[in-house]
mmCIF file of C-alpha atoms in Angstrom:
data_model
loop_
_atom_site.group_PDB
_atom_site.id
_atom_site.type_symbol
_atom_site.label_atom_id
_atom_site.label_comp_id
_atom_site.label_asym_id
_atom_site.label_seq_id
_atom_site.Cartn_x
_atom_site.Cartn_y
_atom_site.Cartn_z
ATOM 1 C CA MET A 23 -66.799 162.350 164.313
ATOM 2 C CA ASN A 24 -68.288 163.142 160.915
ATOM 3 C CA CYS A 25 -65.550 163.119 158.287
ATOM 4 C CA ARG A 26 -67.405 165.574 156.083
ATOM 5 C CA ILE A 27 -67.090 168.349 158.682
ATOM 6 C CA LEU A 28 -63.306 168.251 158.617
ATOM 7 C CA THR A 29 -62.663 169.114 154.985
ATOM 8 C CA LEU A 30 -59.938 171.378 153.552
ATOM 9 C CA ILE A 31 -57.861 171.563 156.744
ATOM 10 C CA ALA A 32 -58.137 167.941 157.846
ATOM 11 C CA LEU A 33 -60.347 165.018 156.971
ATOM 12 C CA CYS A 34 -60.590 162.373 159.737
ATOM 13 C CA GLY A 35 -57.012 163.022 160.818
ATOM 14 C CA MET A 36 -55.633 163.274 157.274
ATOM 15 C CA SER A 37 -54.896 166.547 155.509
ATOM 16 C CA SER A 38 -57.061 167.382 152.523
ATOM 17 C CA VAL A 39 -53.922 167.632 150.405
ATOM 18 C CA THR A 40 -53.100 164.015 151.180
ATOM 19 C CA ARG A 41 -56.666 162.910 150.465
ATOM 20 C CA ALA A 42 -56.638 164.834 147.201
ATOM 21 C CA GLU A 43 -53.511 162.965 146.149
ATOM 22 C CA ASN A 44 -55.154 159.658 147.078
ATOM 23 C CA ILE A 45 -58.130 160.344 144.834
ATOM 24 C CA ARG A 46 -55.863 161.115 141.929
ATOM 25 C CA SER A 47 -54.484 158.148 140.041
ATOM 26 C CA GLY A 48 -50.712 157.823 140.191
ATOM 27 C CA GLU A 49 -48.639 159.110 137.291
ATOM 28 C CA VAL A 50 -46.962 156.551 135.032
ATOM 29 C CA ILE A 51 -45.054 159.197 133.115
ATOM 30 C CA ARG A 52 -45.211 162.974 132.702
ATOM 31 C CA ARG A 53 -43.385 165.385 130.408
ATOM 32 C CA ASP A 54 -43.459 169.081 131.148
ATOM 33 C CA CYS A 55 -41.860 171.451 128.636
ATOM 34 C CA LYS A 56 -41.764 175.143 129.487
ATOM 35 C CA ASN A 57 -40.250 178.444 128.449
ATOM 36 C CA THR A 58 -40.769 182.014 129.621
ATOM 37 C CA VAL A 59 -44.244 182.344 128.095
ATOM 38 C CA GLY A 60 -45.891 178.986 128.750
ATOM 39 C CA HIS A 61 -45.690 175.257 129.137
ATOM 40 C CA ALA A 62 -47.111 172.029 127.739
ATOM 41 C CA GLU A 63 -47.512 169.013 129.996
ATOM 42 C CA VAL A 64 -48.441 165.483 128.892
ATOM 43 C CA THR A 65 -49.311 162.956 131.624
ATOM 44 C CA LEU A 66 -50.298 159.299 131.572
ATOM 45 C CA PHE A 67 -52.124 158.231 134.736
ATOM 46 C CA GLU A 68 -52.302 154.675 136.066
ATOM 47 C CA ASN A 69 -56.035 154.530 135.394
ATOM 48 C CA GLY A 70 -55.487 155.043 131.646
ATOM 49 C CA THR A 71 -56.272 158.764 131.523
ATOM 50 C CA LEU A 72 -54.080 160.857 129.232
ATOM 51 C CA ARG A 73 -53.986 164.575 129.982
ATOM 52 C CA LEU A 74 -52.608 167.496 128.027
ATOM 53 C CA ARG A 75 -52.278 170.708 130.015
ATOM 54 C CA GLN A 76 -51.125 173.800 128.174
ATOM 55 C CA SER A 77 -50.688 177.397 129.200
ATOM 56 C CA LEU A 78 -49.744 180.538 127.342
ATOM 57 C CA ASN A 79 -49.167 183.558 129.551
ATOM 58 C CA GLU A 80 -52.253 183.517 131.819
ATOM 59 C CA ASP A 81 -54.439 181.243 129.682
ATOM 60 C CA GLU A 82 -54.585 177.533 130.521
ATOM 61 C CA ARG A 83 -56.494 174.684 128.884
ATOM 62 C CA PHE A 84 -56.819 170.947 129.356
ATOM 63 C CA GLU A 85 -57.565 168.006 127.107
ATOM 64 C CA LEU A 86 -58.294 164.476 128.328
ATOM 65 C CA ALA A 87 -58.391 161.163 126.487
ATOM 66 C CA GLU A 88 -58.985 157.662 127.817
ATOM 67 C CA LEU A 89 -57.032 154.512 126.941
ATOM 68 C CA ASN A 90 -58.630 151.095 127.117
ATOM 69 C CA PRO A 91 -56.737 148.467 129.204
ATOM 70 C CA ASN A 92 -54.920 147.047 126.180
ATOM 71 C CA GLN A 93 -53.814 150.484 124.987
ATOM 72 C CA LEU A 94 -52.653 151.399 128.489
ATOM 73 C CA GLN A 95 -50.670 148.177 128.815
ATOM 74 C CA GLY A 96 -49.166 148.780 125.392
ATOM 75 C CA PHE A 97 -47.780 152.157 126.442
ATOM 76 C CA VAL A 98 -46.567 150.754 129.777
ATOM 77 C CA ASN A 99 -44.759 147.919 127.988
ATOM 78 C CA ARG A 100 -43.077 150.339 125.596
ATOM 79 C CA ILE A 101 -41.894 152.462 128.519
ATOM 80 C CA ARG A 102 -40.587 149.427 130.423
ATOM 81 C CA ASP A 103 -38.695 148.234 127.347
ATOM 82 C CA GLU A 104 -36.467 151.318 127.453
ATOM 83 C CA ASP A 105 -33.363 150.703 129.573
ATOM 84 C CA MET A 106 -32.768 154.010 131.342
ATOM 85 C CA SER A 107 -30.125 152.681 133.736
ATOM 86 C CA GLU A 108 -27.263 154.427 131.912
ATOM 87 C CA VAL A 109 -29.094 157.664 131.170
ATOM 88 C CA ASP A 110 -27.946 160.579 133.314
ATOM 89 C CA PRO A 111 -31.019 162.171 134.939
ATOM 90 C CA GLY A 112 -29.039 165.272 135.838
ATOM 91 C CA GLY A 113 -29.625 167.003 132.533
ATOM 92 C CA TYR A 114 -27.875 167.717 129.266
ATOM 93 C CA PRO A 115 -26.519 170.899 127.662
ATOM 94 C CA GLN A 116 -29.381 173.124 126.583
ATOM 95 C CA MET A 117 -29.704 175.572 123.740
ATOM 96 C CA GLY A 118 -30.119 179.077 125.120
ATOM 97 C CA GLY A 119 -32.892 181.601 124.632
ATOM 98 C CA ASP A 120 -36.050 182.612 126.462
ATOM 99 C CA LEU A 121 -38.341 180.865 123.966
ATOM 100 C CA VAL A 122 -36.420 177.579 123.923
ATOM 101 C CA GLU A 123 -38.258 174.967 125.951
ATOM 102 C CA VAL A 124 -36.657 173.065 128.802
ATOM 103 C CA CYS A 125 -38.296 169.697 129.410
ATOM 104 C CA GLU A 126 -38.554 167.318 132.323
ATOM 105 C CA ILE A 127 -39.723 163.719 132.048
ATOM 106 C CA TYR A 128 -40.946 162.245 135.314
ATOM 107 C CA LEU A 129 -40.878 158.446 135.227
ATOM 108 C CA GLY A 130 -43.087 156.874 137.886
ATOM 109 C CA LEU A 131 -43.558 153.243 136.836
ATOM 110 C CA ASP A 132 -41.960 152.185 140.110
ATOM 111 C CA ARG A 133 -43.409 154.410 142.836
ATOM 112 C CA ALA A 134 -40.583 153.430 145.180
ATOM 113 C CA LYS A 135 -37.964 154.703 142.724
ATOM 114 C CA THR A 136 -39.116 157.629 140.606
ATOM 115 C CA THR A 137 -36.707 159.479 138.322
ATOM 116 C CA THR A 138 -36.795 162.829 136.553
ATOM 117 C CA TYR A 139 -34.822 163.496 133.350
ATOM 118 C CA ARG A 140 -34.136 167.097 132.324
ATOM 119 C CA PHE A 141 -33.145 168.276 128.848
ATOM 120 C CA GLY A 142 -33.532 171.024 126.285
ATOM 121 C CA ARG A 143 -36.305 170.506 123.745
ATOM 122 C CA PHE A 144 -33.884 170.551 120.809
ATOM 123 C CA ASP A 145 -30.905 168.848 122.472
ATOM 124 C CA SER A 146 -29.260 165.772 121.065
ATOM 125 C CA LEU A 147 -30.412 163.036 123.471
ATOM 126 C CA PRO A 148 -29.147 159.567 124.331
ATOM 127 C CA LEU A 149 -30.972 156.966 122.254
ATOM 128 C CA ASN A 150 -33.112 155.529 125.059
ATOM 129 C CA LEU A 151 -34.179 158.961 126.320
ATOM 130 C CA ALA A 152 -34.985 160.010 122.752
ATOM 131 C CA ARG A 153 -37.167 156.924 122.312
ATOM 132 C CA LEU A 154 -38.894 157.577 125.649
ATOM 133 C CA ASN A 155 -39.559 161.118 124.468
ATOM 134 C CA GLY A 156 -40.984 159.658 121.253
ATOM 135 C CA ILE A 157 -43.404 157.479 123.222
ATOM 136 C CA ILE A 158 -44.729 160.631 124.899
ATOM 137 C CA ASP A 159 -45.073 162.253 121.482
ATOM 138 C CA ASP A 160 -47.282 159.282 120.513
ATOM 139 C CA MET A 161 -49.382 159.915 123.643
ATOM 140 C CA LEU A 162 -49.716 163.555 122.658
ATOM 141 C CA GLN A 163 -50.869 162.541 119.198
ATOM 142 C CA TYR A 164 -53.445 160.186 120.731
ATOM 143 C CA ILE A 165 -54.819 163.024 122.864
ATOM 144 C CA GLU A 166 -55.041 165.352 119.870
ATOM 145 C CA ASP A 167 -56.853 162.677 117.858
ATOM 146 C CA ASN A 168 -59.261 161.490 120.573
ATOM 147 C CA ALA A 169 -59.827 164.186 123.191
ATOM 148 C CA PRO A 170 -63.384 165.543 123.265
ATOM 149 C CA SER A 171 -64.073 169.239 123.468
ATOM 150 C CA MET A 172 -63.355 170.342 127.024
ATOM 151 C CA GLY A 173 -64.621 173.105 129.232
ATOM 152 C CA LEU A 174 -67.755 173.918 131.169
ATOM 153 C CA PRO A 175 -70.544 175.634 129.224
ATOM 154 C CA PRO A 176 -70.042 179.427 129.141
ATOM 155 C CA ASP A 177 -73.301 179.997 131.025
ATOM 156 C CA TYR A 178 -72.808 177.114 133.477
ATOM 157 C CA MET A 179 -74.316 177.554 136.950
ATOM 158 C CA PRO A 180 -73.678 174.831 139.564
ATOM 159 C CA LYS A 181 -76.693 172.708 140.506
ATOM 160 C CA ARG A 182 -77.100 170.009 143.128
ATOM 161 C CA GLY A 183 -76.370 166.599 141.645
ATOM 162 C CA ASP A 184 -74.164 167.832 138.791
ATOM 163 C CA VAL A 185 -71.099 165.630 138.281
ATOM 164 C CA LEU A 186 -68.002 167.575 137.233
ATOM 165 C CA ALA A 187 -64.654 166.246 135.981
ATOM 166 C CA ARG A 188 -61.430 167.703 137.299
ATOM 167 C CA ALA A 189 -58.397 168.018 135.026
ATOM 168 C CA ASP A 190 -56.890 164.771 136.377
ATOM 169 C CA GLY A 191 -60.078 162.844 135.548
ATOM 170 C CA ALA A 192 -61.427 162.698 139.125
ATOM 171 C CA LEU A 193 -65.221 163.122 139.338
ATOM 172 C CA PHE A 194 -67.042 165.231 141.930
ATOM 173 C CA GLU A 195 -70.766 165.634 142.564
ATOM 174 C CA ILE A 196 -72.155 168.962 143.683
ATOM 175 C CA VAL A 197 -73.815 168.782 147.103
ATOM 176 C CA GLY A 198 -74.951 172.401 147.067
ATOM 177 C CA LEU A 199 -73.931 175.985 147.672
ATOM 178 C CA THR A 200 -72.281 177.043 150.898
ATOM 179 C CA SER A 201 -74.356 178.946 153.460
ATOM 180 C CA ASP A 202 -72.999 182.300 152.257
ATOM 181 C CA LYS A 203 -73.768 181.394 148.604
ATOM 182 C CA ARG A 204 -70.176 182.241 147.643
ATOM 183 C CA GLY A 205 -68.867 178.699 147.283
ATOM 184 C CA VAL A 206 -69.807 175.181 146.197
ATOM 185 C CA GLU A 207 -69.586 171.988 148.242
ATOM 186 C CA LEU A 208 -68.658 168.860 146.270
ATOM 187 C CA ILE A 209 -68.028 165.224 147.171
ATOM 188 C CA GLY A 210 -65.854 162.770 145.291
ATOM 189 C CA VAL A 211 -67.703 160.166 143.239
ATOM 190 C CA ASP A 212 -65.074 157.454 143.737
ATOM 191 C CA GLN A 213 -63.670 158.584 147.104
ATOM 192 C CA PRO A 214 -65.440 160.199 150.106
ATOM 193 C CA LEU A 215 -63.492 163.446 149.730
ATOM 194 C CA VAL A 216 -65.403 166.670 150.345
ATOM 195 C CA ILE A 217 -64.058 169.920 148.904
ATOM 196 C CA PHE A 218 -65.226 173.517 148.803
ATOM 197 C CA ILE A 219 -64.598 175.685 145.726
ATOM 198 C CA ALA A 220 -65.317 179.388 145.345
ATOM 199 C CA LEU A 221 -67.981 180.043 142.716
ATOM 200 C CA GLU A 222 -65.588 182.081 140.598
ATOM 201 C CA SER A 223 -63.052 179.204 140.630
ATOM 202 C CA ILE A 224 -65.367 176.478 139.306
ATOM 203 C CA ARG A 225 -64.394 176.987 135.657
ATOM 204 C CA GLY A 226 -60.693 176.985 136.487
ATOM 205 C CA THR A 227 -60.916 173.816 138.579
ATOM 206 C CA PHE A 228 -63.198 171.581 136.513
ATOM 207 C CA VAL A 229 -62.988 170.890 132.802
ATOM 208 C CA SER A 230 -66.330 169.291 131.932
ATOM 209 C CA LEU A 231 -69.892 168.650 133.052
ATOM 210 C CA GLU A 232 -70.197 164.861 133.012
ATOM 211 C CA LYS A 233 -73.791 164.501 134.172
ATOM 212 C CA ARG A 234 -76.653 166.756 135.162
ATOM 213 C CA ARG A 235 -79.123 165.111 137.529
ATOM 214 C CA GLN A 236 -82.775 165.908 137.008
ATOM 215 C CA TRP A 237 -84.646 166.558 140.253
ATOM 216 C CA HIS A 238 -88.390 166.045 140.357
#
């Protein structure tokens, strides 16, 4: 049976959600800080991609930066050096108020034993958790210093052969429009995952045009 026919609901016996997770590199560490009006999320992926995702009310934007192997290993080593064995992941007292951020740090170095630490943005933290938080601040600074301008061109119209980058760094090539002209069919560049996206959702799903193929 042709795998490409079974997209979105199932793909060769595997749900599209599962396949989508497979195409996405695992998370080494993620910090998500949120309040009642928005959130800011910093994620380091196993493939060396750093992502900043921010939202304010209904507006959301992404920034991506890439680490070389030495830089990636440097961050991983710094994270591993922090002994979190005596840090309570259950959370710490938080300052009140709707605009005060509550943060969660997801630590995924060991996929078999992931841990999430919860705290208030301005809480007094145990030393090791404070240093781990500082490492993420360094990642955020790297993104701000190195991330290129993101976003599809304002007048972008999908064309066959275009390669688009999703917010997690995964690349997809446009196969073409759906038969009703209301959606776009795309296939993963690195994995044989086929997805369908409504035309009006393209700009919210993909953050950059990586390559435009010229057809002759």
